[in-house]
Amino acid sequence: MATQVQDHDKLVIYQIFTRLFGNLNTTNKFNGTRDENGVGKFNDITNAVLNELKTFGVTHVWYTGVIEHATMTDYTDYGIQQDHPLIVKGIAGSPYAVKDYYDVNPDLAVNVKERMKEFEALVERTHSNGLKVLIDFVPNHVARQYHSDAKPAGVKDFGEEDNTTVPFAPTNNFYYISGQDFRVPEGVKAPVEFSAPYQESPAKATGNDVFQAQPTINDWFETIKLNYGVDYLNGRSKHFDPIPSTWLKMRDILTFWTRKGVDGFRCDMAEMVPVEFWAWVIPEIKKVNPKIIFIAEIYNPAEYHNYIRNGQFTYLYDKVGLYDAVRRLMEGKGTVEDITRVWQKESGDIAQHMLRFLENHDEQRIASKYFAGDPLAAIPAMTLSATLHTGPLMIYFGQEVGVNPTQAEGFQGEDGRTTIFDYWGVPEFQQWVNGGKFDGGKLSPQQKELRDFYQRLNHFVLNNEAIYRGNFFDLQYANVDGQSSDYDKTRVYSYLRYTDEQKLLCVYNFDKSRIINTSVHIPEGVVKDSLGLDLAASYQLRQVFPANDNVKVVTGSAMGSEGVPVSLPPMSVRIFEISKK
């Protein structure tokens, strides 16, 4: 299966949680240490792995957790300051509590002293296998004990020149709770011993905009909010002239990683940072690499257009819209009418910028009892997410083999997510890793079927121009409310994707138990004017996804009058290519 040359927005991003990806250890002890439970390394992601991902249909690899973050593991022998366990979440620590923006996580290196060289070699390997590299950029907050050991000469640390006697100053990097010491939240217990209490004086504001000396256990208490020149305690007044110190420091950090060969950044909680910063910094980084991409983690649809048009992001998370809509359907709830609402009222005019997914490190696994309970339930939802518009799609490592977390690993507890805080092995994924062969040799027949679906879908979207650059036309209005027999407007969804050269009809059944036999009407005006077909001519509709020998023959006018007959098993998709008979 050839992969289409990448000259469009239909990226296929594969998110690797780097600490877990190559870990073959099966101990999985609750609150286990690095040495007990094991940890994956940069070097585990070999040419063989990357070639398999390329074959799988991936275009971009997002290496999660690359930059050095707070941890309970002791690396003081390597000149890395120890973190206090009361302000670290999990034994391994959160990748989103960055401790040194200019260094990589020592856990990920075979030779800790050569950790940056090992990362650079991974970037080079990834590129040599025809893939692009994405990493996290965490702009809103840092670890409470942020301290850069690796910063270049002349670089000042965050907070190094702050006036700590005032709550806010435009030149400060942090916000301060004047006259008060930080207090660890009630209920926080460290899983390891420590000799002295954590001290922070004066207290700094917590990452999720908590401006008090003692956050709660549910806050991002392990992080400190960064100051981008917004005075939150005085009406969120903005102080952007002269350019704030934090802006300049972040530009230099992004430049540093871009010059390492990174091709793009997934920007954590981007909407918690003023859009004016992004509007300034993204063009600055494009001076270094004009093709760099920026992906915003964002959850406020009211800000989507602002962060694309003014903030100049390449792509945005489509979580609140499409993910939430199809998740409800996968769980046997909701209605497909929400899908129409997403493109009509939320993101239809910027759909090429919307990153679609069903899993990532923040979300529950599809196979878990907290979500669908069956990884095959992803088939219609993932296909729709990948083909609804021209924007990119994302797969989280292990999604393609049905990872189902059922144990409490440590800090995060048993919640249907794969831990981001603790050392762990992922059993289903280890079956694909197969002792380092990365050939899926230990996968079950169902896992192989699931992975084959994802691979076929990846190649389908990359090799069909109607999907990666075609137009979209929603057919719901022509089929609901009795216009098409047994067309359930809450469970059946259909649309066209088309270019001058290719026409596709996509039809879905999101009902979990019912076979639906219906006809999909394509109005004559759409047949003639949008698809450019002759109403008097006969056309064949060949099922191209999932591919089989099913061919229907209808005239152009019959598509509107009689419709295209289609039989839809429960939780299924049928995509037909329309071509001249």
CSV table of N, CA and C in Angstrom, one decimal, residues 232-314:
chain,number,residue,atom,x,y,z
A,232,TYR,N,-4.4,38.7,36.3
A,232,TYR,CA,-5.7,38.0,36.5
A,232,TYR,C,-6.4,38.6,37.7
A,233,LEU,N,-5.8,39.2,38.6
A,233,LEU,CA,-6.4,39.8,39.8
A,233,LEU,C,-7.0,41.2,39.6
A,234,ASN,N,-6.7,41.7,38.4
A,234,ASN,CA,-7.2,43.1,38.1
A,234,ASN,C,-7.9,43.1,36.8
A,235,GLY,N,-8.9,42.3,36.7
A,235,GLY,CA,-9.7,42.3,35.4
A,235,GLY,C,-9.1,41.7,34.2
A,236,ARG,N,-8.0,40.9,34.5
A,236,ARG,CA,-7.3,40.3,33.4
A,236,ARG,C,-6.7,41.4,32.4
A,237,SER,N,-6.3,42.5,33.0
A,237,SER,CA,-5.7,43.5,32.1
A,237,SER,C,-4.4,43.0,31.5
A,238,LYS,N,-4.2,43.5,30.3
A,238,LYS,CA,-3.0,42.9,29.5
A,238,LYS,C,-1.9,43.9,29.4
A,239,HIS,N,-0.7,43.4,29.6
A,239,HIS,CA,0.5,44.2,29.6
A,239,HIS,C,1.5,43.6,28.6
A,240,PHE,N,1.3,43.8,27.3
A,240,PHE,CA,2.1,43.2,26.3
A,240,PHE,C,3.1,44.1,25.6
A,241,ASP,N,3.3,45.3,26.1
A,241,ASP,CA,4.2,46.2,25.5
A,241,ASP,C,4.9,47.0,26.6
A,242,PRO,N,6.2,46.7,26.8
A,242,PRO,CA,7.1,45.9,25.9
A,242,PRO,C,6.8,44.4,26.0
A,243,ILE,N,7.4,43.7,25.1
A,243,ILE,CA,7.2,42.2,25.1
A,243,ILE,C,7.6,41.6,26.4
A,244,PRO,N,6.7,40.9,27.0
A,244,PRO,CA,7.0,40.3,28.4
A,244,PRO,C,8.1,39.3,28.3
A,245,SER,N,8.8,39.2,29.4
A,245,SER,CA,10.0,38.3,29.6
A,245,SER,C,9.6,36.8,29.2
A,246,THR,N,8.4,36.4,29.7
A,246,THR,CA,8.0,35.0,29.5
A,246,THR,C,7.9,34.7,28.0
A,247,TRP,N,7.4,35.7,27.2
A,247,TRP,CA,7.2,35.5,25.7
A,247,TRP,C,8.6,35.3,25.1
A,248,LEU,N,9.6,36.1,25.5
A,248,LEU,CA,10.9,36.0,24.9
A,248,LEU,C,11.6,34.7,25.3
A,249,LYS,N,11.4,34.2,26.6
A,249,LYS,CA,12.0,33.0,27.0
A,249,LYS,C,11.4,31.8,26.2
A,250,MET,N,10.0,31.9,26.0
A,250,MET,CA,9.4,30.8,25.3
A,250,MET,C,9.7,30.7,23.8
A,251,ARG,N,9.9,31.9,23.2
A,251,ARG,CA,10.4,31.9,21.8
A,251,ARG,C,11.7,31.2,21.7
A,252,ASP,N,12.6,31.5,22.7
A,252,ASP,CA,14.0,30.9,22.6
A,252,ASP,C,13.9,29.4,22.8
A,253,ILE,N,13.0,28.9,23.7
A,253,ILE,CA,12.8,27.5,23.9
A,253,ILE,C,12.3,26.8,22.7
A,254,LEU,N,11.3,27.4,22.0
A,254,LEU,CA,10.7,26.8,20.8
A,254,LEU,C,11.8,26.8,19.7
A,255,THR,N,12.6,27.8,19.6
A,255,THR,CA,13.6,27.9,18.6
A,255,THR,C,14.7,26.8,18.9
A,256,PHE,N,15.0,26.6,20.1
A,256,PHE,CA,16.0,25.5,20.5
A,256,PHE,C,15.5,24.2,20.0
A,257,TRP,N,14.3,23.8,20.2
A,257,TRP,CA,13.8,22.5,19.8
A,257,TRP,C,13.6,22.4,18.3
A,258,THR,N,13.2,23.5,17.7
A,258,THR,CA,13.0,23.5,16.2
A,258,THR,C,14.4,23.3,15.6
A,259,ARG,N,15.4,23.8,16.1
A,259,ARG,CA,16.7,23.6,15.6
A,259,ARG,C,17.3,22.2,15.8
A,260,LYS,N,16.6,21.5,16.7
A,260,LYS,CA,17.0,20.1,17.0
A,260,LYS,C,16.3,19.2,15.9
A,261,GLY,N,15.5,19.8,15.0
A,261,GLY,CA,14.9,19.0,14.0
A,261,GLY,C,13.4,18.6,14.2
A,262,VAL,N,12.9,19.1,15.3
A,262,VAL,CA,11.5,18.9,15.6
A,262,VAL,C,10.6,19.6,14.6
A,263,ASP,N,9.6,18.9,14.1
A,263,ASP,CA,8.8,19.4,13.0
A,263,ASP,C,7.5,20.0,13.4
A,264,GLY,N,7.2,19.9,14.7
A,264,GLY,CA,5.9,20.5,15.2
A,264,GLY,C,5.8,20.3,16.7
A,265,PHE,N,4.8,21.1,17.2
A,265,PHE,CA,4.6,21.1,18.7
A,265,PHE,C,3.1,20.9,18.9
A,266,ARG,N,2.8,20.0,19.9
A,266,ARG,CA,1.4,19.9,20.4
A,266,ARG,C,1.5,20.7,21.7
A,267,CYS,N,0.7,21.8,21.7
A,267,CYS,CA,0.8,22.8,22.7
A,267,CYS,C,-0.3,22.6,23.8
A,268,ASP,N,0.2,22.2,25.0
A,268,ASP,CA,-0.6,21.9,26.1
A,268,ASP,C,-1.4,23.1,26.6
A,269,MET,N,-2.8,22.9,26.7
A,269,MET,CA,-3.7,23.9,27.3
A,269,MET,C,-3.4,25.3,26.6
A,270,ALA,N,-3.4,25.3,25.3
A,270,ALA,CA,-3.0,26.5,24.6
A,270,ALA,C,-3.9,27.7,24.9
A,271,GLU,N,-5.2,27.4,25.2
A,271,GLU,CA,-6.1,28.5,25.4
A,271,GLU,C,-5.9,29.2,26.7
A,272,MET,N,-5.1,28.6,27.6
A,272,MET,CA,-4.8,29.3,28.9
A,272,MET,C,-3.7,30.3,28.8
A,273,VAL,N,-3.1,30.4,27.6
A,273,VAL,CA,-2.1,31.4,27.2
A,273,VAL,C,-2.7,32.4,26.3
A,274,PRO,N,-2.5,33.7,26.4
A,274,PRO,CA,-3.1,34.6,25.6
A,274,PRO,C,-2.9,34.4,24.1
A,275,VAL,N,-3.9,34.6,23.3
A,275,VAL,CA,-3.8,34.4,21.8
A,275,VAL,C,-2.8,35.3,21.2
A,276,GLU,N,-2.6,36.5,21.9
A,276,GLU,CA,-1.6,37.4,21.4
A,276,GLU,C,-0.2,36.9,21.4
A,277,PHE,N,0.1,36.1,22.4
A,277,PHE,CA,1.4,35.4,22.4
A,277,PHE,C,1.6,34.5,21.2
A,278,TRP,N,0.6,33.7,20.9
A,278,TRP,CA,0.7,32.8,19.8
A,278,TRP,C,0.8,33.5,18.5
A,279,ALA,N,0.1,34.6,18.3
A,279,ALA,CA,0.1,35.4,17.1
A,279,ALA,C,1.5,36.0,16.9
A,280,TRP,N,2.2,36.2,18.0
A,280,TRP,CA,3.6,36.7,17.9
A,280,TRP,C,4.6,35.6,17.7
A,281,VAL,N,4.5,34.5,18.5
A,281,VAL,CA,5.6,33.6,18.5
A,281,VAL,C,5.6,32.6,17.4
A,282,ILE,N,4.4,32.2,16.9
A,282,ILE,CA,4.4,31.2,15.8
A,282,ILE,C,5.1,31.8,14.5
A,283,PRO,N,4.8,33.0,14.1
A,283,PRO,CA,5.6,33.6,13.0
A,283,PRO,C,7.1,33.7,13.3
A,284,GLU,N,7.4,33.9,14.5
A,284,GLU,CA,8.8,33.9,14.9
A,284,GLU,C,9.5,32.6,14.7
A,285,ILE,N,8.8,31.5,15.0
A,285,ILE,CA,9.4,30.1,14.8
A,285,ILE,C,9.3,29.7,13.4
A,286,LYS,N,8.4,30.2,12.6
A,286,LYS,CA,8.3,29.9,11.2
A,286,LYS,C,9.5,30.6,10.4
A,287,LYS,N,10.1,31.6,11.0
A,287,LYS,CA,11.4,32.1,10.4
A,287,LYS,C,12.5,31.1,10.5
A,288,VAL,N,12.4,30.2,11.5
A,288,VAL,CA,13.4,29.1,11.6
A,288,VAL,C,13.1,27.9,10.7
A,289,ASN,N,11.8,27.6,10.7
A,289,ASN,CA,11.3,26.5,9.9
A,289,ASN,C,9.9,26.9,9.4
A,290,PRO,N,9.8,27.3,8.1
A,290,PRO,CA,8.5,27.7,7.6
A,290,PRO,C,7.4,26.7,7.6
A,291,LYS,N,7.8,25.4,7.7
A,291,LYS,CA,6.9,24.3,7.6
A,291,LYS,C,6.5,23.7,9.0
A,292,ILE,N,7.0,24.4,10.1
A,292,ILE,CA,6.7,23.9,11.4
A,292,ILE,C,5.2,23.9,11.6
A,293,ILE,N,4.6,23.0,12.4
A,293,ILE,CA,3.2,23.0,12.7
A,293,ILE,C,3.0,23.1,14.2
A,294,PHE,N,1.9,23.8,14.5
A,294,PHE,CA,1.5,24.0,15.9
A,294,PHE,C,0.1,23.4,16.1
A,295,ILE,N,-0.1,22.5,17.1
A,295,ILE,CA,-1.4,21.9,17.4
A,295,ILE,C,-1.8,22.4,18.8
A,296,ALA,N,-3.0,23.0,18.9
A,296,ALA,CA,-3.5,23.5,20.1
A,296,ALA,C,-4.4,22.5,20.8
A,297,GLU,N,-4.1,22.2,22.1
A,297,GLU,CA,-5.0,21.5,22.9
A,297,GLU,C,-6.0,22.6,23.4
A,298,ILE,N,-7.2,22.6,23.0
A,298,ILE,CA,-8.2,23.6,23.3
A,298,ILE,C,-9.6,23.0,23.4
A,299,TYR,N,-10.3,23.6,24.4
A,299,TYR,CA,-11.6,23.0,24.7
A,299,TYR,C,-12.8,24.0,24.7
A,300,ASN,N,-12.5,25.2,24.2
A,300,ASN,CA,-13.6,26.2,24.1
A,300,ASN,C,-13.9,26.5,22.7
A,301,PRO,N,-15.0,26.0,22.2
A,301,PRO,CA,-15.3,26.2,20.8
A,301,PRO,C,-15.5,27.7,20.4
A,302,ALA,N,-15.8,28.5,21.4
A,302,ALA,CA,-16.0,29.9,21.1
A,302,ALA,C,-14.6,30.6,20.7
A,303,GLU,N,-13.5,29.9,21.1
A,303,GLU,CA,-12.2,30.5,20.8
A,303,GLU,C,-11.5,29.8,19.6
A,304,TYR,N,-12.2,28.8,18.9
A,304,TYR,CA,-11.6,28.1,17.8
A,304,TYR,C,-11.1,29.0,16.7
A,305,HIS,N,-12.0,29.8,16.2
A,305,HIS,CA,-11.6,30.7,15.1
A,305,HIS,C,-10.5,31.7,15.5
A,306,ASN,N,-10.6,32.2,16.7
A,306,ASN,CA,-9.6,33.1,17.2
A,306,ASN,C,-8.2,32.5,17.2
A,307,TYR,N,-8.1,31.2,17.7
A,307,TYR,CA,-6.8,30.6,17.8
A,307,TYR,C,-6.2,30.1,16.4
A,308,ILE,N,-7.1,30.0,15.4
A,308,ILE,CA,-6.7,29.7,14.1
A,308,ILE,C,-6.3,30.9,13.3
A,309,ARG,N,-7.3,31.9,13.3
A,309,ARG,CA,-7.1,33.1,12.4
A,309,ARG,C,-6.1,34.1,13.0
A,310,ASN,N,-6.2,34.3,14.3
A,310,ASN,CA,-5.3,35.3,15.0
A,310,ASN,C,-4.1,34.6,15.6
A,311,GLY,N,-4.4,33.5,16.3
A,311,GLY,CA,-3.3,32.8,16.9
A,311,GLY,C,-2.3,32.1,16.0
A,312,GLN,N,-2.9,31.8,14.8
A,312,GLN,CA,-2.1,31.2,13.7
A,312,GLN,C,-1.7,29.7,13.9
A,313,PHE,N,-2.5,29.0,14.8
A,313,PHE,CA,-2.3,27.6,14.9
A,313,PHE,C,-2.6,26.9,13.6
A,314,THR,N,-1.9,25.8,13.4
A,314,THR,CA,-2.1,24.9,12.2
A,314,THR,C,-3.4,24.1,12.4
